[in-house]
Every structure is written in structure tokens, then in C-alpha cells.
Amino acid sequence: MDGVTTPAGDHVAAWLAHGGLVPVARVPGGELAAVAAAADFAVLPVGAVEWHGPHLPLGTDLILAEGFAAESATGTTESATRTAGDAARATAPALADGAASSGGGTPDEAAPPAAGPRGVLFPAVAYAACPGQTRPWPGTVAIRPEIAVGYLADVIEGIVAAGFPRLLIVNGHDANMSTVRAAMEWVSGRRTASLLLVNWFQLVTPAETTELYGPQVSRGHGGAYETSGVLGFDPGAVRLGAVDDLPPKPKLPVTHPYVLVESRPDPWQGWSGHVSLADEPAGRRVRELAGTRLREVVAAWVAAAPPAPPTADPLPDPPPGVDPLPAGEGS
């Protein structure tokens, strides 16, 4: 690449040639501009530290956010039983095991053979606003929603300002959808940016989870679907025998979309669901489906034209016959 010094030795050279992910935490500051110039996008996982029941780890949402973030720029899902950390290393020929031990070396033999999109992986946002239904349960570390929005706005703007106008945010915690969206909207009015938010949970359809698990409800907090997702990345972190099924409260008998927030649904133990339906094969299938669709979204997004910069120009003249607002009025 003309004019680009190869950062971090042969590992980033492999990243330049093959695509994948390189962790920004291992990029020397003096080489950041070259990495940013070569990158197609940056990736930010967002999760939570939250109770998901006795059977799931407190970092469930982080395992899922980091695991799928690591798959956003790879063309393979061959090793579906690796841990999230192993997945990150497998998807990035530029990752730092060799760089840390030898200061360089040959690229990972498992690197994708064909060039793909190049992503720069930022450390995950670990702490989040958590719903009232999980805040009282042990291990949940919740921050106030207004703090979460401000913190996320600063993180997102900092990544954009570092030279990454395209930022993929991979979410593993449903309550983040509102806070991340609010922060993205704020940043997009200040910086030229294309900010893409993808929730792994939505990448597999309810019809597909019904095929996997049958007619019983599987998509609840800590239920079969989420448990399978963790099994797809880190099966050793799951204790399937630690709980009996806790059938969730039925949904409203309507087909229209709605959002229902309740103080404590019943039955509820900080989680609910038919955990007995979860297993590793289902986890591998969930990982395969969601990972493939995430990469499809990323490919379409990277190929799309970039946005125009935000503007502080006055509003255009009103159409004929429409009086402008008097000074001081309007929202």
C-alpha cells in the first residue's frame, strides 16, 4: 500500500492482505493513522455485567457481543465451539499472540485465504444501564441511563475522531439499544459518520428459533436461545444442570408490535425460559446463522456510499405560502 508503513510487523501486513480484525489496543499510537487509513470500519462490542440466572455467566452479554464482533470481518465459522477470546484470535490474522511473543512473525495459518473487509476492533463497553427486573439480582452492575448515554456518546465520538468514520456497534444487551441509539444520533450531528448498530439477538428470526426449539417460548432473558448463544462461543461457561425450566409469562395475545416494561413479571427469578431446550448443536447453529447475517449486513454497509457531513447551515427558505417561525419559537 503506497505511503503506508506496515504497523505491528507482519501481523498487520497480513491484515492488509487478507482482511479480518486487528485490535486497536495493540496498535502503536504512531501507526494509528496508517491503520485507520487502511481500515474499512471499526467495531465496538457493547454488553453488560448482569445476572442471567444460576446457569449463565454474569458476562453473558459480553461473551455474545465480543464473540459476534469478532466474526464481523471473517468469512468462516468453522470453529464454532471456540471461546469468544479464541474466536477473536481466529478471525484476525493480525492478532497479537505472535506479535506479543516475538514482535512479528508469519501470519496465522488459519487466516482467511481471500481478502475481505478490514476491521479495527475496539475494547468492549462492559457496563450498561440494566432494567429494573435484573438490577436487584446478584452480580448485576448497572449504571444510570443518562450516564450510559453520555458515556457511549463520548466513546463513539472518540472512535470517529480517531479516524474511523464507519463504526459497527455489536450489541449483546437489549437495554443498550435505546442508549446506544441516542448516543449515535448525537454524534451523527457533530461528526461525519456512518454508525451501524446490530443486535445479535435479532439476526435469527422467531420462526428459526421455533424450528430449533419447538413451540415453547425460547427467546426470553436467560432462556434457551440466549443460553445456546453462549454455548456457541464458550460452552464451558454454561451450567445447564443448575436450573429447572421456568416457563416465562405469556406474551399479549396480539400480533401488533409493542414494548412492555413491567416491574417484575411472574414467573421470574431474574431470568425465565425453557433452558432444557438449549444444547451445543443449537448454539453452533445460532452462531452460524447470526454470524453469517452480520457479515452480510457489514458487506452491504461497507459497499454503500458514505454520508455527507453534518451541517450547521440555516434551514432552507420555506415553500411559498408557508410563514417562517417568529424568532424564539419552535422546538
Short mmCIF file of C-alpha atoms in Angstrom, two decimals:
data_model
loop_
_atom_site.label_atom_id
_atom_site.label_comp_id
_atom_site.label_asym_id
_atom_site.label_seq_id
_atom_site.Cartn_x
_atom_site.Cartn_y
_atom_site.Cartn_z
CA MET A 1 0.00 0.00 0.00
CA ASP A 2 1.72 3.20 -1.14
CA GLY A 3 2.72 5.52 1.66
CA VAL A 4 1.57 3.19 4.44
CA THR A 5 4.13 1.95 6.93
CA THR A 6 3.28 -1.57 7.99
CA PRO A 7 2.16 -1.29 11.62
CA ALA A 8 2.95 -4.03 14.15
CA GLY A 9 5.09 -6.01 11.76
CA ASP A 10 3.88 -8.87 9.60
CA HIS A 11 0.63 -9.30 11.51
CA VAL A 12 -0.89 -6.09 10.22
CA ALA A 13 0.68 -6.82 6.83
CA ALA A 14 -1.45 -9.98 6.83
CA TRP A 15 -4.46 -7.92 7.90
CA LEU A 16 -3.85 -5.57 4.97
CA ALA A 17 -3.65 -8.51 2.57
CA HIS A 18 -6.42 -10.76 3.88
CA GLY A 19 -8.81 -8.61 5.90
CA GLY A 20 -10.20 -9.61 9.26
CA LEU A 21 -9.81 -7.73 12.53
CA VAL A 22 -6.89 -6.08 14.27
CA PRO A 23 -7.28 -4.98 17.92
CA VAL A 24 -6.71 -1.25 18.33
CA ALA A 25 -5.32 -1.85 21.81
CA ARG A 26 -2.22 -3.41 20.17
CA VAL A 27 -1.67 -0.65 17.60
CA PRO A 28 1.16 1.79 18.47
CA GLY A 29 -0.09 5.37 18.60
CA GLY A 30 2.36 6.49 15.94
CA GLU A 31 0.89 3.96 13.50
CA LEU A 32 -2.79 4.61 14.19
CA ALA A 33 -3.24 6.93 11.21
CA ALA A 34 -1.95 4.27 8.82
CA VAL A 35 -4.24 1.64 10.30
CA ALA A 36 -7.23 3.99 10.15
CA ALA A 37 -6.49 4.81 6.52
CA ALA A 38 -6.41 1.12 5.61
CA ALA A 39 -9.49 0.11 7.63
CA ASP A 40 -12.94 -0.33 6.16
CA PHE A 41 -14.61 0.11 9.54
CA ALA A 42 -14.15 -0.05 13.30
CA VAL A 43 -16.02 -2.41 15.63
CA LEU A 44 -17.25 -1.71 19.15
CA PRO A 45 -18.89 -4.53 21.16
CA VAL A 46 -21.34 -3.36 23.83
CA GLY A 47 -22.56 -5.69 26.54
CA ALA A 48 -23.38 -5.72 30.24
CA VAL A 49 -22.45 -7.36 33.51
CA GLU A 50 -25.81 -8.73 34.54
CA TRP A 51 -27.49 -11.67 36.27
CA HIS A 52 -28.85 -14.21 33.77
CA GLY A 53 -29.68 -16.95 36.23
CA PRO A 54 -27.58 -19.60 38.02
CA HIS A 55 -26.83 -21.33 34.72
CA LEU A 56 -25.30 -18.44 32.73
CA PRO A 57 -22.24 -16.28 33.42
CA LEU A 58 -22.57 -12.67 34.54
CA GLY A 59 -20.71 -11.74 31.35
CA THR A 60 -23.25 -13.43 29.05
CA ASP A 61 -23.92 -10.22 27.12
CA LEU A 62 -20.20 -9.52 26.80
CA ILE A 63 -19.43 -13.04 25.56
CA LEU A 64 -22.08 -12.64 22.87
CA ALA A 65 -21.18 -9.07 21.88
CA GLU A 66 -17.46 -9.80 21.72
CA GLY A 67 -17.98 -13.15 20.05
CA PHE A 68 -20.11 -11.80 17.22
CA ALA A 69 -17.96 -8.66 16.91
CA ALA A 70 -15.01 -10.96 16.30
CA GLU A 71 -16.92 -12.60 13.45
CA SER A 72 -17.88 -9.36 11.70
CA ALA A 73 -14.94 -9.46 9.31
CA THR A 74 -14.27 -13.14 8.72
CA GLY A 75 -15.60 -15.49 6.09
CA THR A 76 -15.50 -18.64 8.18
CA THR A 77 -17.37 -20.08 11.14
CA GLU A 78 -15.52 -23.39 11.16
CA SER A 79 -14.55 -23.40 14.84
CA ALA A 80 -17.95 -22.74 16.34
CA THR A 81 -17.02 -24.16 19.71
CA ARG A 82 -14.13 -21.81 20.46
CA THR A 83 -14.42 -19.34 23.30
CA ALA A 84 -15.12 -15.73 22.42
CA GLY A 85 -11.47 -14.88 23.01
CA ASP A 86 -10.34 -17.70 20.75
CA ALA A 87 -12.85 -16.57 18.14
CA ALA A 88 -11.36 -13.10 18.17
CA ARG A 89 -7.90 -14.51 17.68
CA ALA A 90 -9.04 -16.86 14.92
CA THR A 91 -10.77 -14.15 12.92
CA ALA A 92 -7.86 -11.75 12.91
CA PRO A 93 -4.66 -12.78 11.14
CA ALA A 94 -3.29 -9.56 12.62
CA LEU A 95 -3.99 -10.51 16.21
CA ALA A 96 -1.31 -10.19 18.70
CA ASP A 97 -0.32 -13.62 20.05
CA GLY A 98 2.68 -13.75 17.77
CA ALA A 99 3.32 -10.03 17.97
CA ALA A 100 3.37 -10.14 21.75
CA SER A 101 5.75 -13.10 21.93
CA SER A 102 8.07 -12.49 19.01
CA GLY A 103 7.49 -8.94 17.81
CA GLY A 104 6.24 -10.21 14.46
CA GLY A 105 6.23 -13.42 12.51
CA THR A 106 4.31 -15.31 9.93
CA PRO A 107 0.57 -14.80 9.67
CA ASP A 108 -1.73 -17.31 11.33
CA GLU A 109 -2.10 -20.32 9.03
CA ALA A 110 -5.84 -20.31 9.76
CA ALA A 111 -6.22 -16.80 8.31
CA PRO A 112 -8.84 -16.47 5.59
CA PRO A 113 -7.16 -17.04 2.22
CA ALA A 114 -9.17 -14.42 0.35
CA ALA A 115 -9.14 -10.71 1.00
CA GLY A 116 -12.12 -9.46 2.98
CA PRO A 117 -13.13 -6.28 4.75
CA ARG A 118 -10.64 -4.87 7.23
CA GLY A 119 -11.95 -4.02 10.68
CA VAL A 120 -10.33 -2.48 13.75
CA LEU A 121 -11.66 -3.95 16.98
CA PHE A 122 -12.07 -1.63 19.97
CA PRO A 123 -12.34 -2.91 23.56
CA ALA A 124 -15.89 -3.69 24.63
CA VAL A 125 -18.11 -1.42 26.68
CA ALA A 126 -18.73 -3.69 29.65
CA TYR A 127 -21.15 -1.78 31.86
CA ALA A 128 -24.63 -0.68 30.88
CA ALA A 129 -27.99 0.53 32.05
CA CYS A 130 -29.91 -2.54 33.22
CA PRO A 131 -33.66 -2.98 33.62
CA GLY A 132 -35.32 -2.94 36.99
CA GLN A 133 -36.08 -6.65 36.63
CA THR A 134 -32.38 -7.57 36.85
CA ARG A 135 -30.86 -4.76 38.94
CA PRO A 136 -31.64 -6.38 42.32
CA TRP A 137 -30.11 -9.72 41.40
CA PRO A 138 -26.56 -10.63 42.47
CA GLY A 139 -23.74 -9.61 40.18
CA THR A 140 -25.66 -7.05 38.11
CA VAL A 141 -23.61 -3.86 37.78
CA ALA A 142 -25.97 -1.19 36.45
CA ILE A 143 -25.31 2.43 35.57
CA ARG A 144 -27.96 5.11 35.22
CA PRO A 145 -29.40 5.51 31.71
CA GLU A 146 -28.36 9.16 31.48
CA ILE A 147 -24.81 8.20 32.40
CA ALA A 148 -24.85 5.39 29.83
CA VAL A 149 -25.94 7.72 27.02
CA GLY A 150 -23.28 10.31 27.83
CA TYR A 151 -20.55 7.70 28.21
CA LEU A 152 -21.46 5.98 24.94
CA ALA A 153 -21.64 9.31 23.14
CA ASP A 154 -18.08 10.11 24.24
CA VAL A 155 -16.79 6.66 23.31
CA ILE A 156 -18.42 6.70 19.87
CA GLU A 157 -17.25 10.23 19.11
CA GLY A 158 -13.74 9.37 20.24
CA ILE A 159 -13.56 6.41 17.85
CA VAL A 160 -14.85 8.52 14.96
CA ALA A 161 -12.41 11.31 15.82
CA ALA A 162 -9.56 8.77 15.81
CA GLY A 163 -10.10 8.28 12.08
CA PHE A 164 -12.90 5.71 11.86
CA PRO A 165 -15.99 7.35 10.34
CA ARG A 166 -17.61 3.93 9.83
CA LEU A 167 -18.31 2.29 13.17
CA LEU A 168 -20.12 -1.02 13.69
CA ILE A 169 -21.59 -1.44 17.16
CA VAL A 170 -22.38 -5.07 18.00
CA ASN A 171 -24.84 -5.30 20.87
CA GLY A 172 -25.37 -8.15 23.31
CA HIS A 173 -27.71 -6.46 25.83
CA ASP A 174 -31.20 -5.43 24.79
CA ALA A 175 -31.37 -2.35 27.04
CA ASN A 176 -28.38 -0.93 25.13
CA MET A 177 -30.48 -0.48 22.01
CA SER A 178 -32.05 2.74 23.29
CA THR A 179 -28.94 4.23 24.92
CA VAL A 180 -26.64 3.40 22.01
CA ARG A 181 -29.17 4.76 19.51
CA ALA A 182 -29.45 8.04 21.43
CA ALA A 183 -25.66 8.37 21.54
CA MET A 184 -25.33 7.58 17.82
CA GLU A 185 -27.88 10.25 16.94
CA TRP A 186 -25.97 12.83 18.98
CA VAL A 187 -22.61 12.01 17.40
CA SER A 188 -24.04 11.98 13.87
CA GLY A 189 -24.98 15.64 14.28
CA ARG A 190 -21.43 16.57 15.22
CA ARG A 191 -19.20 14.34 13.07
CA THR A 192 -19.26 12.88 9.58
CA ALA A 193 -20.06 9.30 10.48
CA SER A 194 -21.84 6.14 9.42
CA LEU A 195 -22.82 4.36 12.63
CA LEU A 196 -24.30 0.86 12.32
CA LEU A 197 -25.95 -0.82 15.32
CA VAL A 198 -26.64 -4.56 15.12
CA ASN A 199 -28.18 -6.62 17.90
CA TRP A 200 -27.12 -10.27 17.58
CA PHE A 201 -30.42 -11.37 19.13
CA GLN A 202 -32.38 -10.07 16.13
CA LEU A 203 -30.24 -11.81 13.50
CA VAL A 204 -32.06 -15.11 13.97
CA THR A 205 -35.80 -14.92 13.36
CA PRO A 206 -38.52 -16.16 15.72
CA ALA A 207 -39.53 -18.67 13.03
CA GLU A 208 -36.00 -20.08 13.05
CA THR A 209 -35.87 -20.38 16.81
CA THR A 210 -39.19 -22.20 16.66
CA GLU A 211 -37.56 -24.63 14.21
CA LEU A 212 -34.68 -25.11 16.63
CA TYR A 213 -36.59 -25.36 19.89
CA GLY A 214 -40.18 -26.20 19.03
CA PRO A 215 -43.31 -24.27 20.01
CA GLN A 216 -42.24 -23.44 23.56
CA VAL A 217 -41.01 -19.87 24.15
CA SER A 218 -37.24 -19.76 23.75
CA ARG A 219 -36.29 -16.10 23.32
CA GLY A 220 -36.55 -14.76 26.88
CA HIS A 221 -33.83 -13.34 29.15
CA GLY A 222 -31.60 -16.27 30.10
CA GLY A 223 -33.78 -18.67 28.10
CA ALA A 224 -32.92 -21.38 25.61
CA TYR A 225 -31.96 -19.06 22.74
CA GLU A 226 -29.60 -16.87 24.76
CA THR A 227 -28.17 -19.89 26.55
CA SER A 228 -27.50 -21.56 23.21
CA GLY A 229 -25.78 -18.39 22.01
CA VAL A 230 -23.29 -18.63 24.88
CA LEU A 231 -22.85 -22.36 24.25
CA GLY A 232 -21.88 -21.47 20.68
CA PHE A 233 -18.89 -19.45 21.89
CA ASP A 234 -17.97 -20.66 25.37
CA PRO A 235 -19.70 -23.90 26.39
CA GLY A 236 -17.55 -24.21 29.48
CA ALA A 237 -19.16 -21.09 30.94
CA VAL A 238 -22.67 -22.61 30.99
CA ARG A 239 -24.14 -24.82 33.75
CA LEU A 240 -27.17 -26.40 32.11
CA GLY A 241 -27.91 -28.59 35.13
CA ALA A 242 -28.05 -25.66 37.56
CA VAL A 243 -31.70 -24.81 36.92
CA ASP A 244 -35.04 -26.30 36.04
CA ASP A 245 -37.20 -24.75 33.35
CA LEU A 246 -39.04 -21.60 34.39
CA PRO A 247 -41.77 -21.05 31.78
CA PRO A 248 -41.98 -17.31 31.02
CA LYS A 249 -45.05 -15.15 31.27
CA PRO A 250 -47.07 -15.42 28.03
CA LYS A 251 -46.96 -12.55 25.56
CA LEU A 252 -50.06 -10.49 24.92
CA PRO A 253 -52.46 -12.25 22.51
CA VAL A 254 -51.97 -9.73 19.70
CA THR A 255 -49.79 -9.63 16.59
CA HIS A 256 -49.10 -5.89 16.67
CA PRO A 257 -45.65 -4.69 17.79
CA TYR A 258 -45.36 -3.27 21.29
CA VAL A 259 -42.87 -2.72 24.11
CA LEU A 260 -43.99 -3.84 27.56
CA VAL A 261 -41.87 -3.00 30.61
CA GLU A 262 -43.01 -4.37 33.96
CA SER A 263 -41.51 -4.18 37.40
CA ARG A 264 -41.40 -7.94 37.95
CA PRO A 265 -43.09 -10.34 35.57
CA ASP A 266 -44.29 -13.59 37.09
CA PRO A 267 -42.83 -16.19 36.94
CA TRP A 268 -39.39 -14.56 37.22
CA GLN A 269 -36.11 -15.21 39.01
CA GLY A 270 -34.05 -12.61 37.18
CA TRP A 271 -34.40 -14.94 34.19
CA SER A 272 -37.01 -17.25 32.72
CA GLY A 273 -37.28 -19.82 29.97
CA HIS A 274 -37.04 -23.45 28.91
CA VAL A 275 -33.31 -23.92 29.39
CA SER A 276 -33.64 -27.68 28.88
CA LEU A 277 -34.07 -26.97 25.15
CA ALA A 278 -30.57 -25.48 24.83
CA ASP A 279 -27.57 -27.51 23.74
CA GLU A 280 -24.26 -27.07 21.92
CA PRO A 281 -25.52 -28.06 18.45
CA ALA A 282 -28.23 -25.39 18.72
CA GLY A 283 -25.55 -22.96 19.88
CA ARG A 284 -23.41 -23.69 16.86
CA ARG A 285 -26.41 -23.18 14.61
CA VAL A 286 -27.29 -19.87 16.26
CA ARG A 287 -23.70 -18.71 15.90
CA GLU A 288 -23.58 -19.75 12.24
CA LEU A 289 -26.86 -18.04 11.32
CA ALA A 290 -26.24 -14.82 13.21
CA GLY A 291 -22.59 -14.58 12.20
CA THR A 292 -23.36 -15.06 8.52
CA ARG A 293 -26.06 -12.41 8.59
CA LEU A 294 -23.88 -9.96 10.47
CA ARG A 295 -21.22 -10.28 7.77
CA GLU A 296 -23.88 -9.76 5.08
CA VAL A 297 -25.00 -6.55 6.76
CA VAL A 298 -21.40 -5.36 7.10
CA ALA A 299 -20.59 -6.12 3.45
CA ALA A 300 -23.62 -4.16 2.22
CA TRP A 301 -22.84 -1.27 4.57
CA VAL A 302 -19.16 -1.04 3.59
CA ALA A 303 -20.14 -1.07 -0.11
CA ALA A 304 -22.64 1.77 0.33
CA ALA A 305 -21.75 5.39 -0.33
CA PRO A 306 -20.57 7.35 2.73
CA PRO A 307 -22.80 10.05 4.19
CA ALA A 308 -22.40 13.79 3.71
CA PRO A 309 -21.07 15.74 6.68
CA PRO A 310 -23.48 17.27 9.17
CA THR A 311 -24.30 20.91 8.65
CA ALA A 312 -24.97 23.92 10.84
CA ASP A 313 -26.31 25.93 7.89
CA PRO A 314 -29.67 27.66 8.36
CA LEU A 315 -32.78 25.84 7.25
CA PRO A 316 -33.67 26.36 3.59
CA ASP A 317 -36.21 29.00 2.66
CA PRO A 318 -39.78 27.84 3.39
CA PRO A 319 -42.01 26.86 0.49
CA PRO A 320 -44.25 29.60 -0.93
CA GLY A 321 -47.20 30.36 1.31
CA VAL A 322 -45.56 28.98 4.49
CA ASP A 323 -44.68 31.59 7.06
CA PRO A 324 -41.34 31.08 8.86
CA LEU A 325 -41.43 30.72 12.62
CA PRO A 326 -41.06 34.01 14.51
CA ALA A 327 -37.77 34.40 16.32
CA GLY A 328 -37.65 32.46 19.55
CA GLU A 329 -40.40 29.99 18.66
CA GLY A 330 -40.13 26.33 17.77
CA SER A 331 -38.53 23.37 19.45
#
